[in-house]
Amino acid sequence: MSNELIQTNTAKLTTAFATALVVADTQIHDDLAYNSIKEWDSTAHMLLIAELENVFNVMLDTDDIIDMSSVAKAKVILSKYGVSF
Amino acid sequence: MISKTPVSLITGASRGIGRAAALKLAQTGHELILIARDLIALEQVQADCQALGALVSIYAVDLTDRDAVTALFRQIHTALQDKALSHLVHCAGQMQDSLLAMTRLTDMDKLMALNVGATVQLCQLASKLMLRHKTGHLLLLSSKVAEAGSAGQAVYAATKGAVSALVKSLAKELGPTGIRVNAVAPGFIETDLTAHYSEEKKQQLMAQISLRRLGQADEVAAAIGFLCSTDAGYITGHILAVDGGFSV
């Protein structure tokens, strides 16, 4: 996997999080966790899942949606669907 | 350019209320995704809707097969590309007439799997497609018996009661994301589900209905057509009785 593609996926992930949570890109980092900021509530989590599915053209399993508790975890889960970071 | 044509997915589309809903929405300019188990009957409904000018795709799926339903939505996701799924019209369902003491628990499980389990899964998958566009509409089929009860149909009524509860809860949960959730609650409609009723039973039922007649699938489809129109854009969490006054 090329570094360029990995960087692109990381940028896409950051943008997807920022779009769904309606926060600045600079607020998106690996340690950012579900419910740790008011913008990442349960409603935003649903929008985030939809955004990630759309951006990476995947359909996440319910268990993965439940497990997606942080940005770092999102990367791990998306890796299972062939998206590299 | 974003297409303004609403895209509606209809389950149970091969006959009865589902078929009537397909024809109604075809008439009003919807693009249709039709689902049922019976491919041959589905192909006929597809042809009928296409004759009305609708773009129609069909999928033969058993909705109690959860893996197949998930796979179906992967296909639909790909087929939709950037288009939004506007409406899920979930008409597939089964009726069961049996007294409590004569209800096999295995039959109950089957009924729950279709009328409740499949409904939850369809709402889950369809709402995910809708969330991407922050708009959409889940329209389920409840029943008059969900509210009023019906001797000899306790389990069926319980499954439809679950659907009504689902509508109220999902309307609250999904409203903030722009998704409406409603149901129609038919009374006694002349479809395959009620075809086995004797003439005597039909007469007894009609005596309890304010309009003194059984309903037709087209009449339920008309209510579905309204709830799937822009005129109903501010209606959510509503269960619309289409029962000739049976619940009055």
PDB file of C-alpha atoms in Angstrom, chain B residues 72-181:
ATOM      1  CA  LEU B  72     -29.517  -6.907  -0.975  1.00  0.00           C
ATOM      2  CA  PHE B  73     -28.819  -3.521   0.605  1.00  0.00           C
ATOM      3  CA  ARG B  74     -25.196  -3.701  -0.496  1.00  0.00           C
ATOM      4  CA  GLN B  75     -26.535  -4.130  -4.052  1.00  0.00           C
ATOM      5  CA  ILE B  76     -29.005  -1.277  -3.615  1.00  0.00           C
ATOM      6  CA  HIS B  77     -26.279   0.945  -2.169  1.00  0.00           C
ATOM      7  CA  THR B  78     -24.191   0.339  -5.277  1.00  0.00           C
ATOM      8  CA  ALA B  79     -27.129   0.747  -7.641  1.00  0.00           C
ATOM      9  CA  LEU B  80     -28.263   4.019  -6.081  1.00  0.00           C
ATOM     10  CA  GLN B  81     -24.817   5.620  -6.515  1.00  0.00           C
ATOM     11  CA  ASP B  82     -25.372   9.230  -5.398  1.00  0.00           C
ATOM     12  CA  LYS B  83     -29.165   9.030  -5.430  1.00  0.00           C
ATOM     13  CA  ALA B  84     -31.019   9.143  -2.131  1.00  0.00           C
ATOM     14  CA  LEU B  85     -33.416   6.449  -1.001  1.00  0.00           C
ATOM     15  CA  SER B  86     -36.525   8.548  -0.363  1.00  0.00           C
ATOM     16  CA  HIS B  87     -39.016   6.041   1.045  1.00  0.00           C
ATOM     17  CA  LEU B  88     -39.065   2.558   2.493  1.00  0.00           C
ATOM     18  CA  VAL B  89     -42.622   1.238   2.161  1.00  0.00           C
ATOM     19  CA  HIS B  90     -42.569  -2.010   4.079  1.00  0.00           C
ATOM     20  CA  CYS B  91     -45.693  -3.961   3.169  1.00  0.00           C
ATOM     21  CA  ALA B  92     -44.406  -7.527   3.489  1.00  0.00           C
ATOM     22  CA  GLY B  93     -45.987  -9.365   6.357  1.00  0.00           C
ATOM     23  CA  GLN B  94     -47.904 -12.412   7.319  1.00  0.00           C
ATOM     24  CA  MET B  95     -51.180 -12.920   9.152  1.00  0.00           C
ATOM     25  CA  GLN B  96     -51.821 -15.778  11.536  1.00  0.00           C
ATOM     26  CA  ASP B  97     -55.260 -16.804  12.719  1.00  0.00           C
ATOM     27  CA  SER B  98     -55.045 -19.071  15.736  1.00  0.00           C
ATOM     28  CA  LEU B  99     -56.356 -19.126  19.266  1.00  0.00           C
ATOM     29  CA  LEU B 100     -53.749 -18.788  21.996  1.00  0.00           C
ATOM     30  CA  ALA B 101     -53.951 -22.434  23.033  1.00  0.00           C
ATOM     31  CA  MET B 102     -53.597 -23.519  19.420  1.00  0.00           C
ATOM     32  CA  THR B 103     -50.614 -21.322  18.576  1.00  0.00           C
ATOM     33  CA  ARG B 104     -47.438 -23.310  17.970  1.00  0.00           C
ATOM     34  CA  LEU B 105     -44.455 -21.443  19.350  1.00  0.00           C
ATOM     35  CA  THR B 106     -42.505 -22.298  16.208  1.00  0.00           C
ATOM     36  CA  ASP B 107     -45.214 -20.528  14.186  1.00  0.00           C
ATOM     37  CA  MET B 108     -44.976 -17.578  16.568  1.00  0.00           C
ATOM     38  CA  ASP B 109     -41.214 -17.424  15.972  1.00  0.00           C
ATOM     39  CA  LYS B 110     -41.740 -17.353  12.205  1.00  0.00           C
ATOM     40  CA  LEU B 111     -44.313 -14.589  12.486  1.00  0.00           C
ATOM     41  CA  MET B 112     -42.100 -12.548  14.801  1.00  0.00           C
ATOM     42  CA  ALA B 113     -39.135 -13.035  12.468  1.00  0.00           C
ATOM     43  CA  LEU B 114     -41.008 -11.584   9.504  1.00  0.00           C
ATOM     44  CA  ASN B 115     -43.367  -9.032  11.044  1.00  0.00           C
ATOM     45  CA  VAL B 116     -40.938  -7.695  13.660  1.00  0.00           C
ATOM     46  CA  GLY B 117     -37.363  -8.907  13.050  1.00  0.00           C
ATOM     47  CA  ALA B 118     -37.322  -8.156   9.332  1.00  0.00           C
ATOM     48  CA  THR B 119     -38.994  -4.803   9.963  1.00  0.00           C
ATOM     49  CA  VAL B 120     -36.269  -3.761  12.399  1.00  0.00           C
ATOM     50  CA  GLN B 121     -33.515  -4.871  10.027  1.00  0.00           C
ATOM     51  CA  LEU B 122     -35.086  -3.068   7.064  1.00  0.00           C
ATOM     52  CA  CYS B 123     -35.452   0.133   9.094  1.00  0.00           C
ATOM     53  CA  GLN B 124     -31.845  -0.192  10.202  1.00  0.00           C
ATOM     54  CA  LEU B 125     -30.468  -0.637   6.686  1.00  0.00           C
ATOM     55  CA  ALA B 126     -32.777   1.818   4.932  1.00  0.00           C
ATOM     56  CA  SER B 127     -32.204   4.553   7.509  1.00  0.00           C
ATOM     57  CA  LYS B 128     -28.452   4.214   7.032  1.00  0.00           C
ATOM     58  CA  LEU B 129     -28.889   4.918   3.322  1.00  0.00           C
ATOM     59  CA  MET B 130     -31.146   7.871   4.156  1.00  0.00           C
ATOM     60  CA  LEU B 131     -28.809   9.327   6.770  1.00  0.00           C
ATOM     61  CA  ARG B 132     -26.268  10.090   4.064  1.00  0.00           C
ATOM     62  CA  HIS B 133     -28.692  12.595   2.604  1.00  0.00           C
ATOM     63  CA  LYS B 134     -30.246  13.642   5.937  1.00  0.00           C
ATOM     64  CA  THR B 135     -33.709  12.966   4.574  1.00  0.00           C
ATOM     65  CA  GLY B 136     -35.997  10.000   4.041  1.00  0.00           C
ATOM     66  CA  HIS B 137     -39.159   8.280   5.131  1.00  0.00           C
ATOM     67  CA  LEU B 138     -39.822   4.888   6.688  1.00  0.00           C
ATOM     68  CA  LEU B 139     -43.435   3.845   6.147  1.00  0.00           C
ATOM     69  CA  LEU B 140     -44.489   0.648   7.876  1.00  0.00           C
ATOM     70  CA  LEU B 141     -47.666  -1.392   7.854  1.00  0.00           C
ATOM     71  CA  SER B 142     -49.329  -1.746  11.202  1.00  0.00           C
ATOM     72  CA  SER B 143     -52.911  -2.924  11.618  1.00  0.00           C
ATOM     73  CA  LYS B 144     -56.149  -1.947  13.225  1.00  0.00           C
ATOM     74  CA  VAL B 145     -55.757  -5.003  15.486  1.00  0.00           C
ATOM     75  CA  ALA B 146     -52.537  -3.585  16.983  1.00  0.00           C
ATOM     76  CA  GLU B 147     -54.600  -1.052  18.874  1.00  0.00           C
ATOM     77  CA  ALA B 148     -57.914  -2.840  19.282  1.00  0.00           C
ATOM     78  CA  GLY B 149     -56.818  -6.463  19.629  1.00  0.00           C
ATOM     79  CA  SER B 150     -58.508  -9.364  17.906  1.00  0.00           C
ATOM     80  CA  ALA B 151     -59.659 -12.667  19.364  1.00  0.00           C
ATOM     81  CA  GLY B 152     -57.891 -15.478  17.534  1.00  0.00           C
ATOM     82  CA  GLN B 153     -55.110 -13.197  16.303  1.00  0.00           C
ATOM     83  CA  ALA B 154     -53.232 -12.448  19.524  1.00  0.00           C
ATOM     84  CA  VAL B 155     -49.749 -13.120  18.185  1.00  0.00           C
ATOM     85  CA  TYR B 156     -50.413 -11.345  14.895  1.00  0.00           C
ATOM     86  CA  ALA B 157     -51.811  -8.370  16.808  1.00  0.00           C
ATOM     87  CA  ALA B 158     -48.754  -8.391  19.077  1.00  0.00           C
ATOM     88  CA  THR B 159     -46.420  -8.232  16.066  1.00  0.00           C
ATOM     89  CA  LYS B 160     -48.353  -5.285  14.665  1.00  0.00           C
ATOM     90  CA  GLY B 161     -48.352  -3.636  18.099  1.00  0.00           C
ATOM     91  CA  ALA B 162     -44.571  -3.919  17.975  1.00  0.00           C
ATOM     92  CA  VAL B 163     -44.587  -2.166  14.606  1.00  0.00           C
ATOM     93  CA  SER B 164     -46.641   0.712  16.004  1.00  0.00           C
ATOM     94  CA  ALA B 165     -44.265   1.054  18.965  1.00  0.00           C
ATOM     95  CA  LEU B 166     -41.341   0.997  16.554  1.00  0.00           C
ATOM     96  CA  VAL B 167     -42.868   3.843  14.539  1.00  0.00           C
ATOM     97  CA  LYS B 168     -43.306   6.060  17.594  1.00  0.00           C
ATOM     98  CA  SER B 169     -39.797   5.372  18.890  1.00  0.00           C
ATOM     99  CA  LEU B 170     -38.007   5.683  15.554  1.00  0.00           C
ATOM    100  CA  ALA B 171     -39.855   8.912  14.769  1.00  0.00           C
ATOM    101  CA  LYS B 172     -38.299  10.367  17.919  1.00  0.00           C
ATOM    102  CA  GLU B 173     -34.886   8.816  17.312  1.00  0.00           C
ATOM    103  CA  LEU B 174     -34.530   9.603  13.612  1.00  0.00           C
ATOM    104  CA  GLY B 175     -36.422  12.899  13.457  1.00  0.00           C
ATOM    105  CA  PRO B 176     -33.342  14.987  14.285  1.00  0.00           C
ATOM    106  CA  THR B 177     -31.600  13.486  11.253  1.00  0.00           C
ATOM    107  CA  GLY B 178     -34.416  14.441   8.878  1.00  0.00           C
ATOM    108  CA  ILE B 179     -36.006  11.016   8.578  1.00  0.00           C
ATOM    109  CA  ARG B 180     -39.772  10.702   8.998  1.00  0.00           C
ATOM    110  CA  VAL B 181     -41.343   7.482  10.292  1.00  0.00           C
TER     111      VAL B 181
END
